[in-house]
């Protein structure tokens, strides 16, 4: 899908500049738009990629939560044991 119709640009500029210059400007606009579109594809993410990234983040968060929970329980039990064994 073209953002700008280069034929309309060509027709508009042809009346003001002439065929050669209008064609050159229309081609320059078209090539710059294609380059812009190609550059934007690097930043776009598909739905599958996005869902996989969210799933990976959820897994990492669960690992950290379980690890911190085990560490906290161990610390509390150690403190209770230290207080009771005095």
PDB file of N, CA and C in Angstrom:
ATOM      1  N   UNK A   1       0.841  -1.171   0.000  1.00  0.00           N
ATOM      2  CA  UNK A   1       0.000   0.000   0.000  1.00  0.00           C
ATOM      3  C   UNK A   1       0.883   1.230   0.000  1.00  0.00           C
ATOM      4  N   UNK A   2       0.700   2.063  -0.966  1.00  0.00           N
ATOM      5  CA  UNK A   2       1.511   3.269  -1.082  1.00  0.00           C
ATOM      6  C   UNK A   2       0.939   4.364  -0.192  1.00  0.00           C
ATOM      7  N   UNK A   3       1.821   5.070   0.468  1.00  0.00           N
ATOM      8  CA  UNK A   3       1.396   6.193   1.293  1.00  0.00           C
ATOM      9  C   UNK A   3       0.989   7.359   0.399  1.00  0.00           C
ATOM     10  N   UNK A   4       1.762   7.579  -0.636  1.00  0.00           N
ATOM     11  CA  UNK A   4       1.532   8.684  -1.563  1.00  0.00           C
ATOM     12  C   UNK A   4       1.444   8.099  -2.968  1.00  0.00           C
ATOM     13  N   UNK A   5       0.495   8.557  -3.729  1.00  0.00           N
ATOM     14  CA  UNK A   5       0.363   8.112  -5.113  1.00  0.00           C
ATOM     15  C   UNK A   5       1.328   8.931  -5.961  1.00  0.00           C
ATOM     16  N   UNK A   6       2.392   8.299  -6.437  1.00  0.00           N
ATOM     17  CA  UNK A   6       3.419   9.028  -7.184  1.00  0.00           C
ATOM     18  C   UNK A   6       2.914   9.481  -8.546  1.00  0.00           C
ATOM     19  N   UNK A   7       1.894   8.824  -9.069  1.00  0.00           N
ATOM     20  CA  UNK A   7       1.317   9.270 -10.337  1.00  0.00           C
ATOM     21  C   UNK A   7       0.653  10.637 -10.169  1.00  0.00           C
ATOM     22  N   UNK A   8      -0.012  10.829  -9.036  1.00  0.00           N
ATOM     23  CA  UNK A   8      -0.621  12.137  -8.771  1.00  0.00           C
ATOM     24  C   UNK A   8       0.457  13.208  -8.603  1.00  0.00           C
ATOM     25  N   UNK A   9       1.544  12.858  -7.948  1.00  0.00           N
ATOM     26  CA  UNK A   9       2.652  13.805  -7.802  1.00  0.00           C
ATOM     27  C   UNK A   9       3.208  14.160  -9.171  1.00  0.00           C
ATOM     28  N   UNK A  10       3.379  13.151 -10.007  1.00  0.00           N
ATOM     29  CA  UNK A  10       3.909  13.378 -11.356  1.00  0.00           C
ATOM     30  C   UNK A  10       2.981  14.291 -12.154  1.00  0.00           C
ATOM     31  N   UNK A  11       1.681  13.998 -12.117  1.00  0.00           N
ATOM     32  CA  UNK A  11       0.724  14.827 -12.867  1.00  0.00           C
ATOM     33  C   UNK A  11       0.714  16.264 -12.361  1.00  0.00           C
ATOM     34  N   UNK A  12       0.791  16.421 -11.050  1.00  0.00           N
ATOM     35  CA  UNK A  12       0.789  17.764 -10.472  1.00  0.00           C
ATOM     36  C   UNK A  12       2.039  18.542 -10.874  1.00  0.00           C
ATOM     37  N   UNK A  13       3.195  17.897 -10.783  1.00  0.00           N
ATOM     38  CA  UNK A  13       4.452  18.588 -11.075  1.00  0.00           C
ATOM     39  C   UNK A  13       4.698  18.765 -12.573  1.00  0.00           C
ATOM     40  N   UNK A  14       4.104  17.914 -13.397  1.00  0.00           N
ATOM     41  CA  UNK A  14       4.315  18.001 -14.837  1.00  0.00           C
ATOM     42  C   UNK A  14       3.838  19.345 -15.383  1.00  0.00           C
ATOM     43  N   UNK A  15       2.752  19.860 -14.838  1.00  0.00           N
ATOM     44  CA  UNK A  15       2.230  21.144 -15.289  1.00  0.00           C
ATOM     45  C   UNK A  15       3.110  22.313 -14.870  1.00  0.00           C
ATOM     46  N   UNK A  16       3.879  22.122 -13.809  1.00  0.00           N
ATOM     47  CA  UNK A  16       4.692  23.222 -13.296  1.00  0.00           C
ATOM     48  C   UNK A  16       6.146  23.168 -13.762  1.00  0.00           C
ATOM     49  N   UNK A  17       6.700  21.972 -13.896  1.00  0.00           N
ATOM     50  CA  UNK A  17       8.124  21.846 -14.209  1.00  0.00           C
ATOM     51  C   UNK A  17       8.401  21.286 -15.599  1.00  0.00           C
ATOM     52  N   UNK A  18       7.652  20.323 -16.009  1.00  0.00           N
ATOM     53  CA  UNK A  18       7.931  19.621 -17.257  1.00  0.00           C
ATOM     54  C   UNK A  18       8.056  18.133 -16.985  1.00  0.00           C
ATOM     55  N   UNK A  19       8.065  17.336 -18.053  1.00  0.00           N
ATOM     56  CA  UNK A  19       8.056  15.880 -17.910  1.00  0.00           C
ATOM     57  C   UNK A  19       9.294  15.334 -17.209  1.00  0.00           C
ATOM     58  N   UNK A  20      10.456  15.752 -17.618  1.00  0.00           N
ATOM     59  CA  UNK A  20      11.711  15.200 -17.079  1.00  0.00           C
ATOM     60  C   UNK A  20      11.839  15.483 -15.582  1.00  0.00           C
ATOM     61  N   UNK A  21      11.636  16.737 -15.209  1.00  0.00           N
ATOM     62  CA  UNK A  21      11.801  17.109 -13.803  1.00  0.00           C
ATOM     63  C   UNK A  21      10.702  16.501 -12.938  1.00  0.00           C
ATOM     64  N   UNK A  22       9.491  16.479 -13.425  1.00  0.00           N
ATOM     65  CA  UNK A  22       8.390  15.891 -12.663  1.00  0.00           C
ATOM     66  C   UNK A  22       8.618  14.403 -12.442  1.00  0.00           C
ATOM     67  N   UNK A  23       9.104  13.715 -13.478  1.00  0.00           N
ATOM     68  CA  UNK A  23       9.387  12.284 -13.347  1.00  0.00           C
ATOM     69  C   UNK A  23      10.510  12.051 -12.345  1.00  0.00           C
ATOM     70  N   UNK A  24      11.539  12.891 -12.375  1.00  0.00           N
ATOM     71  CA  UNK A  24      12.662  12.740 -11.444  1.00  0.00           C
ATOM     72  C   UNK A  24      12.208  12.947 -10.007  1.00  0.00           C
ATOM     73  N   UNK A  25      11.382  13.958  -9.772  1.00  0.00           N
ATOM     74  CA  UNK A  25      10.890  14.215  -8.413  1.00  0.00           C
ATOM     75  C   UNK A  25       9.987  13.077  -7.950  1.00  0.00           C
ATOM     76  N   UNK A  26       9.104  12.602  -8.811  1.00  0.00           N
ATOM     77  CA  UNK A  26       8.202  11.505  -8.443  1.00  0.00           C
ATOM     78  C   UNK A  26       8.987  10.241  -8.122  1.00  0.00           C
ATOM     79  N   UNK A  27      10.023   9.945  -8.897  1.00  0.00           N
ATOM     80  CA  UNK A  27      10.857   8.772  -8.615  1.00  0.00           C
ATOM     81  C   UNK A  27      11.627   8.946  -7.315  1.00  0.00           C
ATOM     82  N   UNK A  28      12.096  10.160  -7.042  1.00  0.00           N
ATOM     83  CA  UNK A  28      12.819  10.406  -5.792  1.00  0.00           C
ATOM     84  C   UNK A  28      11.897  10.223  -4.593  1.00  0.00           C
ATOM     85  N   UNK A  29      10.684  10.714  -4.702  1.00  0.00           N
ATOM     86  CA  UNK A  29       9.716  10.547  -3.613  1.00  0.00           C
ATOM     87  C   UNK A  29       9.397   9.075  -3.417  1.00  0.00           C
ATOM     88  N   UNK A  30       9.188   8.360  -4.508  1.00  0.00           N
ATOM     89  CA  UNK A  30       8.864   6.935  -4.414  1.00  0.00           C
ATOM     90  C   UNK A  30      10.008   6.143  -3.786  1.00  0.00           C
ATOM     91  N   UNK A  31      11.237   6.419  -4.197  1.00  0.00           N
ATOM     92  CA  UNK A  31      12.369   5.674  -3.635  1.00  0.00           C
ATOM     93  C   UNK A  31      12.580   6.014  -2.169  1.00  0.00           C
ATOM     94  N   UNK A  32      12.372   7.270  -1.791  1.00  0.00           N
ATOM     95  CA  UNK A  32      12.543   7.617  -0.379  1.00  0.00           C
ATOM     96  C   UNK A  32      11.452   6.982   0.473  1.00  0.00           C
ATOM     97  N   UNK A  33      10.233   6.884  -0.063  1.00  0.00           N
ATOM     98  CA  UNK A  33       9.164   6.219   0.678  1.00  0.00           C
ATOM     99  C   UNK A  33       9.421   4.723   0.817  1.00  0.00           C
ATOM    100  N   UNK A  34       9.942   4.100  -0.225  1.00  0.00           N
ATOM    101  CA  UNK A  34      10.284   2.675  -0.137  1.00  0.00           C
ATOM    102  C   UNK A  34      11.387   2.446   0.883  1.00  0.00           C
ATOM    103  N   UNK A  35      12.375   3.322   0.890  1.00  0.00           N
ATOM    104  CA  UNK A  35      13.460   3.204   1.863  1.00  0.00           C
ATOM    105  C   UNK A  35      12.931   3.394   3.280  1.00  0.00           C
ATOM    106  N   UNK A  36      12.048   4.346   3.466  1.00  0.00           N
ATOM    107  CA  UNK A  36      11.443   4.583   4.778  1.00  0.00           C
ATOM    108  C   UNK A  36      10.652   3.359   5.233  1.00  0.00           C
ATOM    109  N   UNK A  37       9.855   2.782   4.325  1.00  0.00           N
ATOM    110  CA  UNK A  37       9.060   1.603   4.660  1.00  0.00           C
ATOM    111  C   UNK A  37       9.959   0.422   5.027  1.00  0.00           C
ATOM    112  N   UNK A  38      11.052   0.240   4.287  1.00  0.00           N
ATOM    113  CA  UNK A  38      11.976  -0.852   4.590  1.00  0.00           C
ATOM    114  C   UNK A  38      12.650  -0.646   5.941  1.00  0.00           C
ATOM    115  N   UNK A  39      12.980   0.594   6.264  1.00  0.00           N
ATOM    116  CA  UNK A  39      13.594   0.880   7.562  1.00  0.00           C
ATOM    117  C   UNK A  39      12.615   0.653   8.699  1.00  0.00           C
ATOM    118  N   UNK A  40      11.345   0.924   8.481  1.00  0.00           N
ATOM    119  CA  UNK A  40      10.346   0.744   9.521  1.00  0.00           C
ATOM    120  C   UNK A  40      10.087  -0.728   9.818  1.00  0.00           C
ATOM    121  N   UNK A  41      10.323  -1.605   8.854  1.00  0.00           N
ATOM    122  CA  UNK A  41      10.097  -3.035   9.061  1.00  0.00           C
ATOM    123  C   UNK A  41      11.009  -3.600  10.141  1.00  0.00           C
ATOM    124  N   UNK A  42      12.174  -2.975  10.350  1.00  0.00           N
ATOM    125  CA  UNK A  42      13.088  -3.445  11.386  1.00  0.00           C
ATOM    126  C   UNK A  42      12.487  -3.267  12.774  1.00  0.00           C
ATOM    127  N   UNK A  43      11.633  -2.256  12.944  1.00  0.00           N
ATOM    128  CA  UNK A  43      11.095  -1.935  14.257  1.00  0.00           C
ATOM    129  C   UNK A  43       9.743  -2.569  14.525  1.00  0.00           C
ATOM    130  N   UNK A  44       9.104  -3.097  13.502  1.00  0.00           N
ATOM    131  CA  UNK A  44       7.794  -3.701  13.675  1.00  0.00           C
ATOM    132  C   UNK A  44       7.933  -5.126  14.201  1.00  0.00           C
ATOM    133  N   UNK A  45       6.975  -5.520  15.012  1.00  0.00           N
ATOM    134  CA  UNK A  45       6.996  -6.839  15.630  1.00  0.00           C
ATOM    135  C   UNK A  45       5.692  -7.541  15.274  1.00  0.00           C
ATOM    136  N   UNK A  46       5.798  -8.813  14.948  1.00  0.00           N
ATOM    137  CA  UNK A  46       4.579  -9.569  14.683  1.00  0.00           C
ATOM    138  C   UNK A  46       3.922  -9.954  16.002  1.00  0.00           C
ATOM    139  N   UNK A  47       2.679 -10.364  15.914  1.00  0.00           N
ATOM    140  CA  UNK A  47       1.937 -10.739  17.108  1.00  0.00           C
ATOM    141  C   UNK A  47       2.578 -11.954  17.784  1.00  0.00           C
ATOM    142  N   UNK A  48       3.076 -12.894  16.987  1.00  0.00           N
ATOM    143  CA  UNK A  48       3.708 -14.085  17.547  1.00  0.00           C
ATOM    144  C   UNK A  48       4.987 -13.722  18.303  1.00  0.00           C
ATOM    145  N   UNK A  49       5.792 -12.821  17.712  1.00  0.00           N
ATOM    146  CA  UNK A  49       7.024 -12.404  18.383  1.00  0.00           C
ATOM    147  C   UNK A  49       6.708 -11.695  19.691  1.00  0.00           C
ATOM    148  N   UNK A  50       5.675 -10.851  19.672  1.00  0.00           N
ATOM    149  CA  UNK A  50       5.284 -10.119  20.871  1.00  0.00           C
ATOM    150  C   UNK A  50       4.805 -11.075  21.957  1.00  0.00           C
ATOM    151  N   UNK A  51       3.960 -12.038  21.591  1.00  0.00           N
ATOM    152  CA  UNK A  51       3.462 -13.003  22.569  1.00  0.00           C
ATOM    153  C   UNK A  51       4.590 -13.858  23.130  1.00  0.00           C
ATOM    154  N   UNK A  52       5.570 -14.226  22.305  1.00  0.00           N
ATOM    155  CA  UNK A  52       6.712 -15.002  22.789  1.00  0.00           C
ATOM    156  C   UNK A  52       7.536 -14.183  23.772  1.00  0.00           C
ATOM    157  N   UNK A  53       7.740 -12.908  23.479  1.00  0.00           N
ATOM    158  CA  UNK A  53       8.507 -12.049  24.384  1.00  0.00           C
ATOM    159  C   UNK A  53       7.792 -11.908  25.723  1.00  0.00           C
ATOM    160  N   UNK A  54       6.486 -11.741  25.704  1.00  0.00           N
ATOM    161  CA  UNK A  54       5.712 -11.639  26.946  1.00  0.00           C
ATOM    162  C   UNK A  54       5.791 -12.946  27.722  1.00  0.00           C
ATOM    163  N   UNK A  55       5.700 -14.066  27.027  1.00  0.00           N
ATOM    164  CA  UNK A  55       5.787 -15.369  27.681  1.00  0.00           C
ATOM    165  C   UNK A  55       7.153 -15.565  28.336  1.00  0.00           C
ATOM    166  N   UNK A  56       8.211 -15.175  27.630  1.00  0.00           N
ATOM    167  CA  UNK A  56       9.555 -15.284  28.198  1.00  0.00           C
ATOM    168  C   UNK A  56       9.704 -14.408  29.438  1.00  0.00           C
ATOM    169  N   UNK A  57       9.144 -13.212  29.394  1.00  0.00           N
ATOM    170  CA  UNK A  57       9.219 -12.324  30.554  1.00  0.00           C
ATOM    171  C   UNK A  57       8.457 -12.900  31.739  1.00  0.00           C
ATOM    172  N   UNK A  58       7.299 -13.476  31.466  1.00  0.00           N
ATOM    173  CA  UNK A  58       6.528 -14.092  32.551  1.00  0.00           C
ATOM    174  C   UNK A  58       7.317 -15.230  33.193  1.00  0.00           C
ATOM    175  N   UNK A  59       7.967 -16.034  32.381  1.00  0.00           N
ATOM    176  CA  UNK A  59       8.774 -17.137  32.901  1.00  0.00           C
ATOM    177  C   UNK A  59       9.912 -16.614  33.765  1.00  0.00           C
ATOM    178  N   UNK A  60      10.600 -15.584  33.294  1.00  0.00           N
ATOM    179  CA  UNK A  60      11.699 -15.014  34.075  1.00  0.00           C
ATOM    180  C   UNK A  60      11.204 -14.430  35.392  1.00  0.00           C
ATOM    181  N   UNK A  61      10.069 -13.760  35.366  1.00  0.00           N
ATOM    182  CA  UNK A  61       9.523 -13.181  36.596  1.00  0.00           C
ATOM    183  C   UNK A  61       9.163 -14.279  37.585  1.00  0.00           C
ATOM    184  N   UNK A  62       8.569 -15.364  37.101  1.00  0.00           N
ATOM    185  CA  UNK A  62       8.218 -16.475  37.997  1.00  0.00           C
ATOM    186  C   UNK A  62       9.461 -17.101  38.615  1.00  0.00           C
ATOM    187  N   UNK A  63      10.530 -17.255  37.836  1.00  0.00           N
ATOM    188  CA  UNK A  63      11.776 -17.807  38.373  1.00  0.00           C
ATOM    189  C   UNK A  63      12.306 -16.928  39.499  1.00  0.00           C
ATOM    190  N   UNK A  64      12.326 -15.617  39.273  1.00  0.00           N
ATOM    191  CA  UNK A  64      12.823 -14.707  40.295  1.00  0.00           C
ATOM    192  C   UNK A  64      11.929 -14.717  41.532  1.00  0.00           C
ATOM    193  N   UNK A  65      10.608 -14.766  41.340  1.00  0.00           N
ATOM    194  CA  UNK A  65       9.700 -14.765  42.485  1.00  0.00           C
ATOM    195  C   UNK A  65       9.883 -16.019  43.333  1.00  0.00           C
ATOM    196  N   UNK A  66      10.004 -17.168  42.691  1.00  0.00           N
ATOM    197  CA  UNK A  66      10.188 -18.418  43.436  1.00  0.00           C
ATOM    198  C   UNK A  66      11.525 -18.412  44.156  1.00  0.00           C
ATOM    199  N   UNK A  67      12.574 -17.961  43.467  1.00  0.00           N
ATOM    200  CA  UNK A  67      13.890 -17.908  44.098  1.00  0.00           C
ATOM    201  C   UNK A  67      13.924 -16.969  45.294  1.00  0.00           C
ATOM    202  N   UNK A  68      13.326 -15.808  45.161  1.00  0.00           N
ATOM    203  CA  UNK A  68      13.299 -14.866  46.280  1.00  0.00           C
ATOM    204  C   UNK A  68      12.419 -15.373  47.419  1.00  0.00           C
ATOM    205  N   UNK A  69      11.318 -16.053  47.091  1.00  0.00           N
ATOM    206  CA  UNK A  69      10.454 -16.610  48.120  1.00  0.00           C
ATOM    207  C   UNK A  69      11.189 -17.681  48.927  1.00  0.00           C
ATOM    208  N   UNK A  70      11.896 -18.564  48.239  1.00  0.00           N
ATOM    209  CA  UNK A  70      12.665 -19.610  48.932  1.00  0.00           C
ATOM    210  C   UNK A  70      13.741 -18.975  49.803  1.00  0.00           C
ATOM    211  N   UNK A  71      14.419 -17.971  49.293  1.00  0.00           N
ATOM    212  CA  UNK A  71      15.446 -17.291  50.075  1.00  0.00           C
ATOM    213  C   UNK A  71      14.872 -16.600  51.297  1.00  0.00           C
ATOM    214  N   UNK A  72      13.714 -15.969  51.147  1.00  0.00           N
ATOM    215  CA  UNK A  72      13.089 -15.280  52.266  1.00  0.00           C
ATOM    216  C   UNK A  72      12.621 -16.272  53.332  1.00  0.00           C
ATOM    217  N   UNK A  73      12.035 -17.385  52.911  1.00  0.00           N
ATOM    218  CA  UNK A  73      11.595 -18.406  53.869  1.00  0.00           C
ATOM    219  C   UNK A  73      12.794 -18.977  54.610  1.00  0.00           C
ATOM    220  N   UNK A  74      13.884 -19.231  53.894  1.00  0.00           N
ATOM    221  CA  UNK A  74      15.099 -19.748  54.526  1.00  0.00           C
ATOM    222  C   UNK A  74      15.638 -18.755  55.547  1.00  0.00           C
ATOM    223  N   UNK A  75      15.639 -17.493  55.214  1.00  0.00           N
ATOM    224  CA  UNK A  75      16.119 -16.465  56.137  1.00  0.00           C
ATOM    225  C   UNK A  75      15.245 -16.393  57.381  1.00  0.00           C
ATOM    226  N   UNK A  76      13.939 -16.429  57.212  1.00  0.00           N
ATOM    227  CA  UNK A  76      13.032 -16.366  58.357  1.00  0.00           C
ATOM    228  C   UNK A  76      13.195 -17.598  59.240  1.00  0.00           C
ATOM    229  N   UNK A  77      13.285 -18.788  58.641  1.00  0.00           N
ATOM    230  CA  UNK A  77      13.481 -20.004  59.437  1.00  0.00           C
ATOM    231  C   UNK A  77      14.820 -19.970  60.163  1.00  0.00           C
ATOM    232  N   UNK A  78      15.844 -19.443  59.512  1.00  0.00           N
ATOM    233  CA  UNK A  78      17.147 -19.315  60.160  1.00  0.00           C
ATOM    234  C   UNK A  78      17.097 -18.357  61.335  1.00  0.00           C
ATOM    235  N   UNK A  79      16.387 -17.258  61.194  1.00  0.00           N
ATOM    236  CA  UNK A  79      16.254 -16.317  62.309  1.00  0.00           C
ATOM    237  C   UNK A  79      15.460 -16.931  63.458  1.00  0.00           C
ATOM    238  N   UNK A  80      14.379 -17.640  63.148  1.00  0.00           N
ATOM    239  CA  UNK A  80      13.618 -18.325  64.192  1.00  0.00           C
ATOM    240  C   UNK A  80      14.492 -19.349  64.909  1.00  0.00           C
ATOM    241  N   UNK A  81      15.260 -20.119  64.158  1.00  0.00           N
ATOM    242  CA  UNK A  81      16.135 -21.131  64.763  1.00  0.00           C
ATOM    243  C   UNK A  81      17.190 -20.463  65.629  1.00  0.00           C
ATOM    244  N   UNK A  82      17.740 -19.356  65.194  1.00  0.00           N
ATOM    245  CA  UNK A  82      18.762 -18.655  65.976  1.00  0.00           C
ATOM    246  C   UNK A  82      18.177 -18.114  67.269  1.00  0.00           C
ATOM    247  N   UNK A  83      16.954 -17.619  67.204  1.00  0.00           N
ATOM    248  CA  UNK A  83      16.326 -17.068  68.408  1.00  0.00           C
ATOM    249  C   UNK A  83      15.932 -18.194  69.358  1.00  0.00           C
ATOM    250  N   UNK A  84      15.385 -19.285  68.860  1.00  0.00           N
ATOM    251  CA  UNK A  84      14.927 -20.377  69.710  1.00  0.00           C
ATOM    252  C   UNK A  84      16.080 -21.192  70.287  1.00  0.00           C
ATOM    253  N   UNK A  85      17.211 -21.267  69.604  1.00  0.00           N
ATOM    254  CA  UNK A  85      18.322 -22.077  70.084  1.00  0.00           C
ATOM    255  C   UNK A  85      19.242 -21.306  71.024  1.00  0.00           C
ATOM    256  N   UNK A  86      18.946 -20.129  71.371  1.00  0.00           N
ATOM    257  CA  UNK A  86      19.772 -19.363  72.309  1.00  0.00           C
ATOM    258  C   UNK A  86      19.725 -19.901  73.673  1.00  0.00           C
TER     259      UNK A  86
END
